[in-house]
PDB file of C-alpha atoms in Angstrom:
ATOM      1  CA  UNK A   1      13.461  -7.203 -10.531  1.00 51.00           C
ATOM      2  CA  UNK A   2      11.537  -5.345  -7.711  1.00 65.00           C
ATOM      3  CA  UNK A   3       9.083  -7.273  -5.468  1.00 77.00           C
ATOM      4  CA  UNK A   4       5.451  -6.206  -5.911  1.00 86.00           C
ATOM      5  CA  UNK A   5       4.109  -2.964  -4.070  1.00 92.00           C
ATOM      6  CA  UNK A   6       1.666  -4.166  -1.605  1.00 96.00           C
ATOM      7  CA  UNK A   7      -1.164  -1.896  -0.469  1.00 97.00           C
ATOM      8  CA  UNK A   8      -2.007  -2.974   3.409  1.00 97.00           C
ATOM      9  CA  UNK A   9      -5.619  -1.830   4.319  1.00 97.00           C
ATOM     10  CA  UNK A  10      -6.243  -2.836   8.080  1.00 96.00           C
ATOM     11  CA  UNK A  11      -7.244  -0.683  11.140  1.00 94.00           C
ATOM     12  CA  UNK A  12      -6.284  -2.950  13.561  1.00 94.00           C
ATOM     13  CA  UNK A  13      -2.541  -2.203  14.675  1.00 95.00           C
ATOM     14  CA  UNK A  14      -1.353  -5.466  15.658  1.00 94.00           C
ATOM     15  CA  UNK A  15      -2.805  -7.259  12.729  1.00 94.00           C
ATOM     16  CA  UNK A  16      -1.473  -4.424  10.587  1.00 95.00           C
ATOM     17  CA  UNK A  17       2.235  -4.766  12.221  1.00 95.00           C
ATOM     18  CA  UNK A  18       2.023  -8.530  11.622  1.00 95.00           C
ATOM     19  CA  UNK A  19       1.536  -7.963   8.079  1.00 96.00           C
ATOM     20  CA  UNK A  20       3.765  -5.378   7.298  1.00 96.00           C
ATOM     21  CA  UNK A  21       6.654  -7.090   9.304  1.00 96.00           C
ATOM     22  CA  UNK A  22       6.000 -10.313   7.482  1.00 95.00           C
ATOM     23  CA  UNK A  23       6.183  -8.227   4.075  1.00 96.00           C
ATOM     24  CA  UNK A  24       9.246  -6.269   5.278  1.00 95.00           C
ATOM     25  CA  UNK A  25      10.949  -9.482   6.112  1.00 95.00           C
ATOM     26  CA  UNK A  26      10.180 -11.129   2.906  1.00 94.00           C
ATOM     27  CA  UNK A  27      11.551  -8.000   0.888  1.00 92.00           C
ATOM     28  CA  UNK A  28       8.072  -6.776  -0.060  1.00 94.00           C
ATOM     29  CA  UNK A  29       7.405  -2.902  -0.549  1.00 93.00           C
ATOM     30  CA  UNK A  30       4.163  -1.627   0.939  1.00 95.00           C
ATOM     31  CA  UNK A  31       2.040   0.959   1.714  1.00 95.00           C
ATOM     32  CA  UNK A  32      -0.559   1.333   4.750  1.00 97.00           C
ATOM     33  CA  UNK A  33      -4.160   2.580   4.770  1.00 97.00           C
ATOM     34  CA  UNK A  34      -6.055   2.380   8.142  1.00 96.00           C
ATOM     35  CA  UNK A  35      -9.558   3.270   6.851  1.00 96.00           C
ATOM     36  CA  UNK A  36     -11.398   2.959   3.086  1.00 95.00           C
ATOM     37  CA  UNK A  37     -11.199   6.487   1.926  1.00 94.00           C
ATOM     38  CA  UNK A  38      -7.400   6.472   2.526  1.00 95.00           C
ATOM     39  CA  UNK A  39      -7.164   2.840   0.730  1.00 96.00           C
ATOM     40  CA  UNK A  40      -9.166   4.219  -2.288  1.00 93.00           C
ATOM     41  CA  UNK A  41      -6.672   7.104  -2.531  1.00 91.00           C
ATOM     42  CA  UNK A  42      -3.477   5.287  -2.075  1.00 92.00           C
ATOM     43  CA  UNK A  43      -4.781   2.667  -4.667  1.00 91.00           C
ATOM     44  CA  UNK A  44      -5.494   5.550  -7.195  1.00 86.00           C
ATOM     45  CA  UNK A  45      -2.347   7.574  -6.531  1.00 84.00           C
ATOM     46  CA  UNK A  46       0.327   4.755  -6.174  1.00 87.00           C
ATOM     47  CA  UNK A  47      -1.065   1.863  -8.317  1.00 83.00           C
ATOM     48  CA  UNK A  48      -0.045  -0.997  -6.239  1.00 91.00           C
ATOM     49  CA  UNK A  49       0.481  -4.538  -7.479  1.00 90.00           C
ATOM     50  CA  UNK A  50      -1.654  -6.371  -4.841  1.00 93.00           C
ATOM     51  CA  UNK A  51      -4.308  -4.968  -2.084  1.00 96.00           C
ATOM     52  CA  UNK A  52      -4.517  -6.641   0.969  1.00 97.00           C
ATOM     53  CA  UNK A  53      -7.944  -5.827   2.432  1.00 96.00           C
ATOM     54  CA  UNK A  54      -9.703  -6.012   5.751  1.00 95.00           C
ATOM     55  CA  UNK A  55     -13.395  -5.790   5.431  1.00 94.00           C
ATOM     56  CA  UNK A  56     -14.338  -4.359   9.043  1.00 92.00           C
ATOM     57  CA  UNK A  57     -13.060  -0.872   8.457  1.00 95.00           C
ATOM     58  CA  UNK A  58     -14.005   2.261  10.588  1.00 95.00           C
ATOM     59  CA  UNK A  59     -15.551   4.424   7.656  1.00 94.00           C
ATOM     60  CA  UNK A  60     -16.871   1.904   5.378  1.00 94.00           C
ATOM     61  CA  UNK A  61     -17.270  -1.603   4.389  1.00 93.00           C
ATOM     62  CA  UNK A  62     -14.331  -3.234   2.606  1.00 94.00           C
ATOM     63  CA  UNK A  63     -16.654  -4.456   0.020  1.00 94.00           C
ATOM     64  CA  UNK A  64     -17.465  -0.746  -0.956  1.00 95.00           C
ATOM     65  CA  UNK A  65     -13.689  -0.485  -1.376  1.00 95.00           C
ATOM     66  CA  UNK A  66     -13.318  -3.300  -3.800  1.00 94.00           C
ATOM     67  CA  UNK A  67     -16.592  -1.970  -5.693  1.00 92.00           C
ATOM     68  CA  UNK A  68     -14.897   1.494  -5.945  1.00 91.00           C
ATOM     69  CA  UNK A  69     -11.261   0.083  -7.325  1.00 90.00           C
ATOM     70  CA  UNK A  70     -13.212  -1.950  -9.569  1.00 88.00           C
ATOM     71  CA  UNK A  71     -14.586   0.873 -11.423  1.00 85.00           C
ATOM     72  CA  UNK A  72     -11.056   1.985 -12.521  1.00 80.00           C
ATOM     73  CA  UNK A  73      -8.646  -1.017 -11.931  1.00 81.00           C
ATOM     74  CA  UNK A  74      -8.535  -4.819 -12.136  1.00 80.00           C
ATOM     75  CA  UNK A  75      -5.691  -4.873  -9.794  1.00 86.00           C
ATOM     76  CA  UNK A  76      -5.620  -8.231  -7.590  1.00 90.00           C
ATOM     77  CA  UNK A  77      -7.055  -7.651  -4.192  1.00 92.00           C
ATOM     78  CA  UNK A  78      -6.809 -10.208  -1.261  1.00 93.00           C
ATOM     79  CA  UNK A  79      -9.321  -9.958   1.463  1.00 93.00           C
ATOM     80  CA  UNK A  80      -8.101 -10.700   4.766  1.00 93.00           C
ATOM     81  CA  UNK A  81     -11.151 -10.721   7.225  1.00 89.00           C
ATOM     82  CA  UNK A  82     -12.475 -12.238  10.582  1.00 88.00           C
ATOM     83  CA  UNK A  83     -15.772 -12.957   8.641  1.00 84.00           C
ATOM     84  CA  UNK A  84     -15.738 -16.525   7.962  1.00 80.00           C
ATOM     85  CA  UNK A  85     -19.109 -17.197   6.533  1.00 84.00           C
ATOM     86  CA  UNK A  86     -19.510 -18.195   3.018  1.00 83.00           C
ATOM     87  CA  UNK A  87     -22.047 -15.433   2.131  1.00 87.00           C
ATOM     88  CA  UNK A  88     -19.507 -12.959   3.196  1.00 87.00           C
ATOM     89  CA  UNK A  89     -16.659 -14.664   1.324  1.00 86.00           C
ATOM     90  CA  UNK A  90     -19.199 -14.967  -1.881  1.00 87.00           C
ATOM     91  CA  UNK A  91     -20.252 -11.073  -1.446  1.00 90.00           C
ATOM     92  CA  UNK A  92     -16.425  -9.968  -1.470  1.00 90.00           C
ATOM     93  CA  UNK A  93     -15.652 -12.269  -4.468  1.00 89.00           C
ATOM     94  CA  UNK A  94     -18.604 -11.448  -6.603  1.00 87.00           C
ATOM     95  CA  UNK A  95     -17.742  -7.492  -5.740  1.00 88.00           C
ATOM     96  CA  UNK A  96     -14.293  -8.299  -7.448  1.00 87.00           C
ATOM     97  CA  UNK A  97     -11.946  -9.613  -4.904  1.00 90.00           C
ATOM     98  CA  UNK A  98      -9.721 -12.352  -5.957  1.00 86.00           C
ATOM     99  CA  UNK A  99      -8.889 -14.481  -2.853  1.00 87.00           C
ATOM    100  CA  UNK A 100     -10.018 -14.530   0.745  1.00 89.00           C
ATOM    101  CA  UNK A 101      -8.164 -15.443   3.716  1.00 89.00           C
ATOM    102  CA  UNK A 102      -9.763 -15.711   7.096  1.00 88.00           C
ATOM    103  CA  UNK A 103      -8.410 -14.510  10.208  1.00 89.00           C
ATOM    104  CA  UNK A 104      -6.501 -15.743  12.395  1.00 87.00           C
ATOM    105  CA  UNK A 105      -4.053 -16.759   9.603  1.00 88.00           C
ATOM    106  CA  UNK A 106      -0.648 -17.993   9.477  1.00 90.00           C
ATOM    107  CA  UNK A 107       2.311 -16.012   7.937  1.00 92.00           C
ATOM    108  CA  UNK A 108       3.178 -18.996   5.720  1.00 92.00           C
ATOM    109  CA  UNK A 109      -0.397 -19.018   4.370  1.00 91.00           C
ATOM    110  CA  UNK A 110      -0.306 -15.241   3.489  1.00 93.00           C
ATOM    111  CA  UNK A 111       3.011 -15.511   1.683  1.00 94.00           C
ATOM    112  CA  UNK A 112       1.441 -18.541  -0.097  1.00 90.00           C
ATOM    113  CA  UNK A 113      -1.537 -16.298  -1.491  1.00 89.00           C
ATOM    114  CA  UNK A 114       1.076 -13.647  -2.258  1.00 92.00           C
ATOM    115  CA  UNK A 115       2.759 -15.990  -4.426  1.00 89.00           C
ATOM    116  CA  UNK A 116      -0.086 -17.394  -6.100  1.00 82.00           C
ATOM    117  CA  UNK A 117      -1.381 -13.800  -6.907  1.00 85.00           C
ATOM    118  CA  UNK A 118       2.145 -12.888  -8.231  1.00 85.00           C
ATOM    119  CA  UNK A 119       2.071 -16.074 -10.579  1.00 80.00           C
ATOM    120  CA  UNK A 120      -1.285 -14.772 -11.921  1.00 77.00           C
ATOM    121  CA  UNK A 121      -0.044 -11.303 -12.477  1.00 77.00           C
ATOM    122  CA  UNK A 122       2.963 -12.708 -14.501  1.00 75.00           C
ATOM    123  CA  UNK A 123       0.638 -14.912 -16.540  1.00 70.00           C
ATOM    124  CA  UNK A 124      -1.682 -11.847 -17.309  1.00 67.00           C
ATOM    125  CA  UNK A 125       1.306  -9.429 -18.117  1.00 65.00           C
ATOM    126  CA  UNK A 126       2.890 -12.266 -20.317  1.00 64.00           C
ATOM    127  CA  UNK A 127      -0.490 -12.794 -21.992  1.00 61.00           C
ATOM    128  CA  UNK A 128      -0.751  -9.098 -22.809  1.00 54.00           C
ATOM    129  CA  UNK A 129       2.412  -8.905 -24.206  1.00 49.00           C
ATOM    130  CA  UNK A 130       1.935 -11.893 -26.550  1.00 52.00           C
ATOM    131  CA  UNK A 131      -1.759 -11.561 -26.960  1.00 49.00           C
ATOM    132  CA  UNK A 132      -1.760 -15.241 -27.374  1.00 61.00           C
ATOM    133  CA  UNK A 133      -4.483 -17.235 -28.401  1.00 82.00           C
ATOM    134  CA  UNK A 134      -3.284 -20.418 -26.746  1.00 85.00           C
ATOM    135  CA  UNK A 135      -3.310 -20.979 -23.060  1.00 88.00           C
ATOM    136  CA  UNK A 136      -0.698 -23.221 -21.562  1.00 90.00           C
ATOM    137  CA  UNK A 137      -0.944 -24.735 -18.178  1.00 91.00           C
ATOM    138  CA  UNK A 138       1.128 -27.988 -17.238  1.00 90.00           C
ATOM    139  CA  UNK A 139      -0.004 -30.845 -19.653  1.00 92.00           C
ATOM    140  CA  UNK A 140      -3.138 -28.964 -20.379  1.00 94.00           C
ATOM    141  CA  UNK A 141      -3.238 -26.393 -23.604  1.00 92.00           C
ATOM    142  CA  UNK A 142      -6.522 -24.545 -24.656  1.00 92.00           C
ATOM    143  CA  UNK A 143      -6.461 -23.322 -28.015  1.00 89.00           C
ATOM    144  CA  UNK A 144      -9.074 -20.403 -28.009  1.00 86.00           C
ATOM    145  CA  UNK A 145      -9.181 -19.650 -31.652  1.00 80.00           C
ATOM    146  CA  UNK A 146      -9.541 -23.318 -32.811  1.00 84.00           C
ATOM    147  CA  UNK A 147     -12.162 -23.713 -30.173  1.00 85.00           C
ATOM    148  CA  UNK A 148     -10.348 -27.173 -28.745  1.00 90.00           C
ATOM    149  CA  UNK A 149      -8.191 -28.552 -25.766  1.00 94.00           C
ATOM    150  CA  UNK A 150      -5.397 -31.081 -25.578  1.00 94.00           C
ATOM    151  CA  UNK A 151      -4.182 -32.853 -22.400  1.00 94.00           C
ATOM    152  CA  UNK A 152      -0.772 -34.115 -22.761  1.00 91.00           C
ATOM    153  CA  UNK A 153      -1.099 -33.672 -26.400  1.00 92.00           C
ATOM    154  CA  UNK A 154      -4.251 -35.775 -26.887  1.00 93.00           C
ATOM    155  CA  UNK A 155      -7.308 -33.758 -27.992  1.00 93.00           C
ATOM    156  CA  UNK A 156      -9.848 -33.590 -25.120  1.00 94.00           C
ATOM    157  CA  UNK A 157     -13.537 -34.748 -26.049  1.00 91.00           C
ATOM    158  CA  UNK A 158     -15.468 -32.040 -24.278  1.00 90.00           C
ATOM    159  CA  UNK A 159     -19.086 -31.027 -24.551  1.00 84.00           C
ATOM    160  CA  UNK A 160     -19.739 -27.162 -25.343  1.00 83.00           C
ATOM    161  CA  UNK A 161     -20.661 -26.628 -21.747  1.00 86.00           C
ATOM    162  CA  UNK A 162     -17.522 -28.365 -20.536  1.00 92.00           C
ATOM    163  CA  UNK A 163     -15.495 -26.228 -23.107  1.00 92.00           C
ATOM    164  CA  UNK A 164     -17.019 -22.942 -22.086  1.00 91.00           C
ATOM    165  CA  UNK A 165     -16.298 -23.910 -18.403  1.00 95.00           C
ATOM    166  CA  UNK A 166     -12.641 -24.846 -19.126  1.00 95.00           C
ATOM    167  CA  UNK A 167     -12.070 -21.578 -20.915  1.00 93.00           C
ATOM    168  CA  UNK A 168     -13.574 -19.327 -18.267  1.00 93.00           C
ATOM    169  CA  UNK A 169     -11.407 -21.199 -15.743  1.00 94.00           C
ATOM    170  CA  UNK A 170      -8.382 -20.964 -17.687  1.00 92.00           C
ATOM    171  CA  UNK A 171      -8.749 -17.154 -18.403  1.00 88.00           C
ATOM    172  CA  UNK A 172      -8.940 -16.502 -14.759  1.00 89.00           C
ATOM    173  CA  UNK A 173      -6.297 -18.857 -13.631  1.00 88.00           C
ATOM    174  CA  UNK A 174      -5.455 -18.471  -9.958  1.00 87.00           C
ATOM    175  CA  UNK A 175      -8.573 -16.608  -9.251  1.00 87.00           C
ATOM    176  CA  UNK A 176     -11.533 -18.019  -7.242  1.00 89.00           C
ATOM    177  CA  UNK A 177     -14.654 -17.774  -9.405  1.00 91.00           C
ATOM    178  CA  UNK A 178     -17.945 -17.928  -7.569  1.00 89.00           C
ATOM    179  CA  UNK A 179     -20.849 -20.248  -8.350  1.00 90.00           C
ATOM    180  CA  UNK A 180     -23.063 -16.834  -9.182  1.00 86.00           C
ATOM    181  CA  UNK A 181     -19.987 -15.666 -11.477  1.00 87.00           C
ATOM    182  CA  UNK A 182     -19.753 -18.881 -13.317  1.00 91.00           C
ATOM    183  CA  UNK A 183     -23.430 -19.792 -13.934  1.00 89.00           C
ATOM    184  CA  UNK A 184     -23.877 -15.881 -15.141  1.00 84.00           C
ATOM    185  CA  UNK A 185     -21.082 -16.464 -17.713  1.00 85.00           C
ATOM    186  CA  UNK A 186     -22.144 -19.724 -18.851  1.00 85.00           C
ATOM    187  CA  UNK A 187     -26.053 -19.738 -18.854  1.00 81.00           C
ATOM    188  CA  UNK A 188     -26.578 -15.793 -18.456  1.00 76.00           C
ATOM    189  CA  UNK A 189     -28.425 -16.209 -15.338  1.00 71.00           C
ATOM    190  CA  UNK A 190     -27.987 -17.644 -11.821  1.00 70.00           C
ATOM    191  CA  UNK A 191     -30.484 -19.835 -10.356  1.00 72.00           C
ATOM    192  CA  UNK A 192     -30.398 -22.740  -7.757  1.00 69.00           C
ATOM    193  CA  UNK A 193     -30.758 -25.334 -10.378  1.00 73.00           C
ATOM    194  CA  UNK A 194     -27.839 -23.508 -12.397  1.00 78.00           C
ATOM    195  CA  UNK A 195     -25.695 -24.484  -9.374  1.00 83.00           C
ATOM    196  CA  UNK A 196     -26.662 -27.966  -9.300  1.00 83.00           C
ATOM    197  CA  UNK A 197     -26.059 -28.319 -12.905  1.00 85.00           C
ATOM    198  CA  UNK A 198     -22.752 -26.637 -12.579  1.00 90.00           C
ATOM    199  CA  UNK A 199     -21.496 -29.211 -10.249  1.00 90.00           C
ATOM    200  CA  UNK A 200     -22.522 -32.153 -12.419  1.00 88.00           C
ATOM    201  CA  UNK A 201     -20.661 -30.419 -15.413  1.00 90.00           C
ATOM    202  CA  UNK A 202     -17.719 -29.598 -13.218  1.00 93.00           C
ATOM    203  CA  UNK A 203     -17.538 -33.369 -12.089  1.00 91.00           C
ATOM    204  CA  UNK A 204     -17.679 -34.513 -15.838  1.00 91.00           C
ATOM    205  CA  UNK A 205     -14.861 -31.957 -16.871  1.00 94.00           C
ATOM    206  CA  UNK A 206     -12.869 -33.043 -13.957  1.00 93.00           C
ATOM    207  CA  UNK A 207     -12.907 -36.790 -14.932  1.00 91.00           C
ATOM    208  CA  UNK A 208     -11.495 -35.742 -18.462  1.00 92.00           C
ATOM    209  CA  UNK A 209      -8.980 -33.436 -16.966  1.00 93.00           C
ATOM    210  CA  UNK A 210      -7.511 -34.806 -13.618  1.00 88.00           C
ATOM    211  CA  UNK A 211      -5.562 -38.137 -14.046  1.00 75.00           C
ATOM    212  CA  UNK A 212      -5.873 -38.664 -10.342  1.00 77.00           C
ATOM    213  CA  UNK A 213      -9.305 -37.585  -9.129  1.00 70.00           C
ATOM    214  CA  UNK A 214      -8.022 -38.159  -5.320  1.00 75.00           C
ATOM    215  CA  UNK A 215      -5.378 -35.245  -6.002  1.00 78.00           C
ATOM    216  CA  UNK A 216      -6.659 -32.927  -8.401  1.00 81.00           C
ATOM    217  CA  UNK A 217      -4.131 -30.509  -9.977  1.00 88.00           C
ATOM    218  CA  UNK A 218      -6.103 -28.125 -12.130  1.00 93.00           C
ATOM    219  CA  UNK A 219      -9.290 -27.460 -10.430  1.00 94.00           C
ATOM    220  CA  UNK A 220      -9.688 -26.807  -6.880  1.00 92.00           C
ATOM    221  CA  UNK A 221     -13.192 -26.752  -4.982  1.00 91.00           C
ATOM    222  CA  UNK A 222     -13.887 -23.997  -2.607  1.00 90.00           C
ATOM    223  CA  UNK A 223     -16.944 -25.593  -0.859  1.00 89.00           C
ATOM    224  CA  UNK A 224     -19.828 -23.482  -0.887  1.00 88.00           C
ATOM    225  CA  UNK A 225     -18.101 -20.677  -2.701  1.00 89.00           C
ATOM    226  CA  UNK A 226     -16.782 -21.777  -6.152  1.00 92.00           C
ATOM    227  CA  UNK A 227     -13.921 -23.252  -7.966  1.00 94.00           C
ATOM    228  CA  UNK A 228     -10.388 -22.039  -9.083  1.00 92.00           C
ATOM    229  CA  UNK A 229      -7.865 -23.302 -11.620  1.00 93.00           C
ATOM    230  CA  UNK A 230      -4.360 -23.713 -10.371  1.00 91.00           C
ATOM    231  CA  UNK A 231      -1.508 -22.890 -12.005  1.00 88.00           C
ATOM    232  CA  UNK A 232       0.564 -26.129 -12.690  1.00 86.00           C
ATOM    233  CA  UNK A 233       4.219 -25.845 -13.198  1.00 75.00           C
TER     234      UNK A 233
END
C-alpha cells in the first residue's frame, strides 16, 4: 500500500528541507510548493492526500490557500506556522484546516500528526465504503439512525445537547473543532455565553464518557481553541 502523497507548502528552504527529509526518510511521497499560487495549482492537479501548509507565504496568506482549496476539496490540511496566538489558530481552523502545528516543532510531533490524519483518512474512506449509520471508537458506539449511544455495551443517558455534541465530535474524529464551529452547529449561532454553555455541556458529557477524568481517552481539549475526539484503538 502506497504511503500518502503529501503536498509541502513552505517558502523557507531550511524548514522545507527539514520537512521533506523527514518525509523521505519515512517513505512518504511528496510534492513541493513555495507559494500560495503554486500550492493551489499542485493541489488541484495532483490531488494529494494531505497538505502541510505554512501561513506566511510570499504571495498570499495561507488562510486564503485553505479557503481556496475548501471550495472544491475536503482533503486534510495541517497548518505549520510560527504564528502561535490562539486567534491565528482559530482563524486557520475555522477556514477549514484540520490541525495546527506551531514552529519550532519536532520531527516526532510532525510524524505523529501525520499518523493521526492518516487514521482519520482511513476512517472517512471506510465510512464512505460502508455508508454505516453506526460509529465505533474503542468502547464507544453511536447509533446515528437509532439516536442513541453506548459505552461498553451500556446505553448512555445523554441529554439532547450532549448527544448532538457527541455526534458532531464523532463525525469529525481526529479533527480539532473550534468553539465557533461547535456552537454554530449546536445552537445555530456563536455568542460568548454559548461558549460558556459549551464548556458546561462538554464537562457533563465527559463525566459520562471518560472512565478516568484525569486521563481522558476520547475528548481532547485544545485550550482557547476547541475540542477534538481522538481515535481510540
